[in-house]
């Protein structure tokens, strides 16, 4: 049930609804489906990205509901063929759940977009850039129901700052670097994550202080 009727009774629903020209809709629950079939040194930065994304969505009124989600976000991995297959399996499982919005982000999106384009049920596809725009993309998709694809080249890319303000565990991870310049013959990381780029020392210090407060 998308439609909200609270405004007809002069009830303020702005804290849980999205306003549109023809009324308003409930902000829907979000489930983060985390694909971390990667080495430990890659897993932790990925967790920070997803934690920050979850934080951004909660700030605009979304809640986490893993049992009956209306929005499913899948962070994919492509470091091996096995990781590709597991990511695709997760996407197909999400399609079978029939949520209102499916977001696919990460390395599989960045490196193998052709594998995702035939899956028309995917609402939003984002690579390894502009992940902080996903909340706005979700709002846009809920409004016009048009598929959104945001895959940018990582050849001359800058570091995308995603500051984590809150965390639920005893340890928080601060991502300070992304990408790789080695281009080993057996490794896909430079193509999926781009060349090395780093967060500035000043930003690292500021984020660490913010988390410690």
Short mmCIF file of C-alpha atoms in Angstrom, two decimals:
data_model
loop_
_atom_site.label_atom_id
_atom_site.label_comp_id
_atom_site.label_asym_id
_atom_site.label_seq_id
_atom_site.Cartn_x
_atom_site.Cartn_y
_atom_site.Cartn_z
CA UNK A 1 0.00 0.00 0.00
CA UNK A 2 1.74 3.11 -1.27
CA UNK A 3 -0.99 5.67 -0.76
CA UNK A 4 -1.08 7.71 2.43
CA UNK A 5 -4.39 9.22 3.56
CA UNK A 6 -3.14 11.04 6.64
CA UNK A 7 -3.04 14.42 4.89
CA UNK A 8 -6.78 14.21 4.18
CA UNK A 9 -7.31 14.33 7.97
CA UNK A 10 -4.90 17.26 8.41
CA UNK A 11 -2.34 14.93 10.05
CA UNK A 12 1.32 15.87 9.58
CA UNK A 13 2.93 12.88 7.85
CA UNK A 14 6.00 14.71 6.55
CA UNK A 15 8.32 12.64 8.76
CA UNK A 16 7.32 9.37 7.08
CA UNK A 17 6.05 10.32 3.61
CA UNK A 18 7.25 11.65 0.29
CA UNK A 19 5.13 14.45 -1.11
CA UNK A 20 4.13 14.48 -4.78
CA UNK A 21 1.78 16.58 -6.90
CA UNK A 22 -1.11 14.13 -6.55
CA UNK A 23 -0.67 13.40 -2.85
CA UNK A 24 1.95 11.58 -0.84
CA UNK A 25 3.39 8.11 -0.50
CA UNK A 26 4.75 6.26 2.49
CA UNK A 27 8.52 6.12 2.55
CA UNK A 28 9.23 2.46 2.11
CA UNK A 29 11.37 0.12 4.16
CA UNK A 30 14.88 -0.69 3.00
CA UNK A 31 16.79 -3.94 3.08
CA UNK A 32 20.53 -3.96 2.47
CA UNK A 33 21.59 -7.22 0.84
CA UNK A 34 25.36 -7.29 1.38
CA UNK A 35 27.54 -9.30 -1.01
CA UNK A 36 30.99 -9.50 0.56
CA UNK A 37 32.56 -12.48 -1.18
CA UNK A 38 35.88 -10.63 -1.24
CA UNK A 39 39.23 -10.67 0.59
CA UNK A 40 39.26 -9.11 4.05
CA UNK A 41 41.08 -5.97 2.92
CA UNK A 42 38.21 -5.22 0.51
CA UNK A 43 35.37 -6.36 2.77
CA UNK A 44 35.84 -3.69 5.44
CA UNK A 45 35.72 -0.65 3.08
CA UNK A 46 32.64 -2.17 1.44
CA UNK A 47 30.94 -2.44 4.82
CA UNK A 48 31.66 1.23 5.49
CA UNK A 49 30.07 2.21 2.18
CA UNK A 50 26.93 0.22 2.96
CA UNK A 51 26.73 1.52 6.52
CA UNK A 52 26.92 5.10 5.25
CA UNK A 53 24.30 4.42 2.59
CA UNK A 54 21.99 2.96 5.23
CA UNK A 55 22.66 6.02 7.39
CA UNK A 56 21.77 8.40 4.55
CA UNK A 57 18.47 6.61 3.94
CA UNK A 58 17.55 6.57 7.63
CA UNK A 59 18.18 10.31 7.76
CA UNK A 60 15.34 10.88 5.27
CA UNK A 61 12.91 8.56 7.02
CA UNK A 62 13.51 5.02 5.74
CA UNK A 63 13.69 2.06 8.10
CA UNK A 64 15.34 -1.36 7.79
CA UNK A 65 12.98 -4.30 7.31
CA UNK A 66 14.72 -7.49 6.24
CA UNK A 67 11.59 -9.65 6.54
CA UNK A 68 9.29 -7.82 4.15
CA UNK A 69 11.27 -5.14 2.31
CA UNK A 70 9.82 -2.77 -0.25
CA UNK A 71 13.30 -1.69 -1.38
CA UNK A 72 16.24 -4.07 -1.77
CA UNK A 73 19.80 -2.81 -2.31
CA UNK A 74 22.34 -5.38 -3.51
CA UNK A 75 26.04 -4.54 -3.32
CA UNK A 76 27.76 -6.84 -5.81
CA UNK A 77 31.20 -8.36 -6.14
CA UNK A 78 33.02 -9.44 -9.29
CA UNK A 79 36.48 -10.43 -8.06
CA UNK A 80 35.93 -14.05 -9.21
CA UNK A 81 33.47 -15.97 -11.41
CA UNK A 82 32.02 -17.43 -8.21
CA UNK A 83 31.38 -13.94 -6.86
CA UNK A 84 29.71 -12.99 -10.16
CA UNK A 85 27.40 -15.98 -9.94
CA UNK A 86 26.53 -15.34 -6.29
CA UNK A 87 25.74 -11.70 -7.05
CA UNK A 88 23.50 -12.66 -9.98
CA UNK A 89 21.80 -15.28 -7.81
CA UNK A 90 21.11 -12.63 -5.15
CA UNK A 91 19.63 -10.31 -7.80
CA UNK A 92 17.33 -13.03 -9.16
CA UNK A 93 16.26 -13.90 -5.62
CA UNK A 94 15.40 -10.24 -5.05
CA UNK A 95 13.37 -10.19 -8.28
CA UNK A 96 11.40 -13.20 -7.03
CA UNK A 97 10.62 -11.29 -3.83
CA UNK A 98 8.92 -8.67 -6.03
CA UNK A 99 9.84 -5.51 -4.08
CA UNK A 100 8.86 -2.07 -5.31
CA UNK A 101 12.48 -1.06 -5.97
CA UNK A 102 15.65 -3.10 -6.65
CA UNK A 103 18.99 -1.30 -6.56
CA UNK A 104 22.12 -3.07 -7.84
CA UNK A 105 25.43 -1.36 -7.06
CA UNK A 106 29.14 -2.12 -6.91
CA UNK A 107 31.73 -4.02 -8.92
CA UNK A 108 29.45 -6.25 -11.03
CA UNK A 109 27.51 -3.18 -12.12
CA UNK A 110 30.72 -1.33 -12.94
CA UNK A 111 32.46 -4.11 -14.82
CA UNK A 112 29.66 -6.27 -16.29
CA UNK A 113 26.74 -3.97 -17.03
CA UNK A 114 25.80 -6.15 -20.02
CA UNK A 115 24.90 -8.97 -17.63
CA UNK A 116 22.41 -6.71 -15.85
CA UNK A 117 20.71 -4.86 -18.69
CA UNK A 118 18.52 -7.87 -19.70
CA UNK A 119 17.09 -7.91 -16.16
CA UNK A 120 14.45 -5.22 -16.65
CA UNK A 121 13.15 -5.74 -13.10
CA UNK A 122 16.21 -3.90 -11.75
CA UNK A 123 15.11 -0.35 -10.95
CA UNK A 124 18.48 1.34 -10.39
CA UNK A 125 22.01 0.31 -11.45
CA UNK A 126 24.97 2.19 -9.97
CA UNK A 127 28.66 1.37 -10.40
CA UNK A 128 31.49 2.29 -8.03
CA UNK A 129 30.86 6.01 -8.26
CA UNK A 130 27.97 8.20 -7.06
CA UNK A 131 26.81 5.70 -4.42
CA UNK A 132 25.80 8.62 -2.22
CA UNK A 133 23.24 9.57 -4.89
CA UNK A 134 21.30 6.33 -4.40
CA UNK A 135 18.79 7.84 -1.91
CA UNK A 136 17.92 10.54 -4.46
CA UNK A 137 17.70 7.93 -7.22
CA UNK A 138 15.25 5.89 -5.13
CA UNK A 139 13.06 8.94 -4.57
CA UNK A 140 13.18 9.69 -8.31
CA UNK A 141 12.29 6.13 -9.28
CA UNK A 142 9.33 6.03 -6.87
CA UNK A 143 8.04 9.13 -8.61
CA UNK A 144 8.40 8.30 -12.32
CA UNK A 145 9.05 4.49 -12.40
CA UNK A 146 11.82 4.87 -15.00
CA UNK A 147 14.96 2.75 -14.76
CA UNK A 148 18.07 4.70 -13.69
CA UNK A 149 21.59 3.67 -14.79
CA UNK A 150 24.66 5.49 -13.47
CA UNK A 151 27.91 3.87 -14.64
CA UNK A 152 30.85 6.26 -14.94
CA UNK A 153 34.41 5.65 -16.09
CA UNK A 154 36.88 5.29 -13.21
CA UNK A 155 39.97 6.11 -15.27
CA UNK A 156 40.32 9.67 -13.95
CA UNK A 157 38.24 9.45 -10.83
CA UNK A 158 38.49 11.25 -7.51
CA UNK A 159 37.87 9.73 -4.08
CA UNK A 160 34.17 9.64 -3.18
CA UNK A 161 33.90 10.72 0.43
CA UNK A 162 31.36 8.76 2.45
CA UNK A 163 31.67 9.86 6.07
CA UNK A 164 30.22 7.46 8.63
CA UNK A 165 28.57 9.29 11.53
CA UNK A 166 27.09 6.39 13.49
CA UNK A 167 27.82 2.68 13.85
CA UNK A 168 26.27 -0.19 15.84
CA UNK A 169 29.36 -2.27 16.60
CA UNK A 170 32.40 -1.69 18.80
CA UNK A 171 34.63 -0.87 15.85
CA UNK A 172 34.11 1.53 12.96
CA UNK A 173 35.99 1.39 9.66
CA UNK A 174 37.24 4.56 7.98
CA UNK A 175 37.85 4.08 4.26
CA UNK A 176 40.98 5.98 3.22
CA UNK A 177 41.81 4.54 -0.21
CA UNK A 178 40.15 2.92 -3.19
CA UNK A 179 41.34 1.26 -6.40
CA UNK A 180 44.64 -0.28 -7.55
CA UNK A 181 47.36 0.64 -10.07
CA UNK A 182 49.04 -2.75 -10.47
CA UNK A 183 46.89 -4.27 -13.23
CA UNK A 184 47.98 -7.84 -12.49
CA UNK A 185 47.01 -10.24 -15.28
CA UNK A 186 44.85 -12.35 -12.94
CA UNK A 187 43.06 -9.50 -11.11
CA UNK A 188 40.01 -7.45 -12.08
CA UNK A 189 40.16 -4.93 -9.23
CA UNK A 190 41.70 -2.00 -11.22
CA UNK A 191 38.93 -2.33 -13.82
CA UNK A 192 36.12 -2.65 -11.26
CA UNK A 193 37.37 -0.12 -8.68
CA UNK A 194 39.55 2.17 -10.81
CA UNK A 195 43.02 3.58 -10.16
CA UNK A 196 44.27 4.38 -6.67
CA UNK A 197 42.81 7.49 -5.07
CA UNK A 198 42.82 8.46 -1.43
CA UNK A 199 40.94 10.50 1.12
CA UNK A 200 42.87 13.55 2.30
CA UNK A 201 44.66 13.37 5.66
CA UNK A 202 42.51 16.25 6.93
CA UNK A 203 39.31 14.41 6.04
CA UNK A 204 40.59 11.23 7.68
CA UNK A 205 41.33 13.08 10.91
CA UNK A 206 37.95 14.85 10.87
CA UNK A 207 36.03 11.60 10.29
CA UNK A 208 37.94 9.77 13.03
CA UNK A 209 37.21 12.58 15.48
CA UNK A 210 33.54 12.60 14.49
CA UNK A 211 33.19 8.83 15.03
CA UNK A 212 35.00 9.02 18.38
CA UNK A 213 32.59 11.62 19.77
#
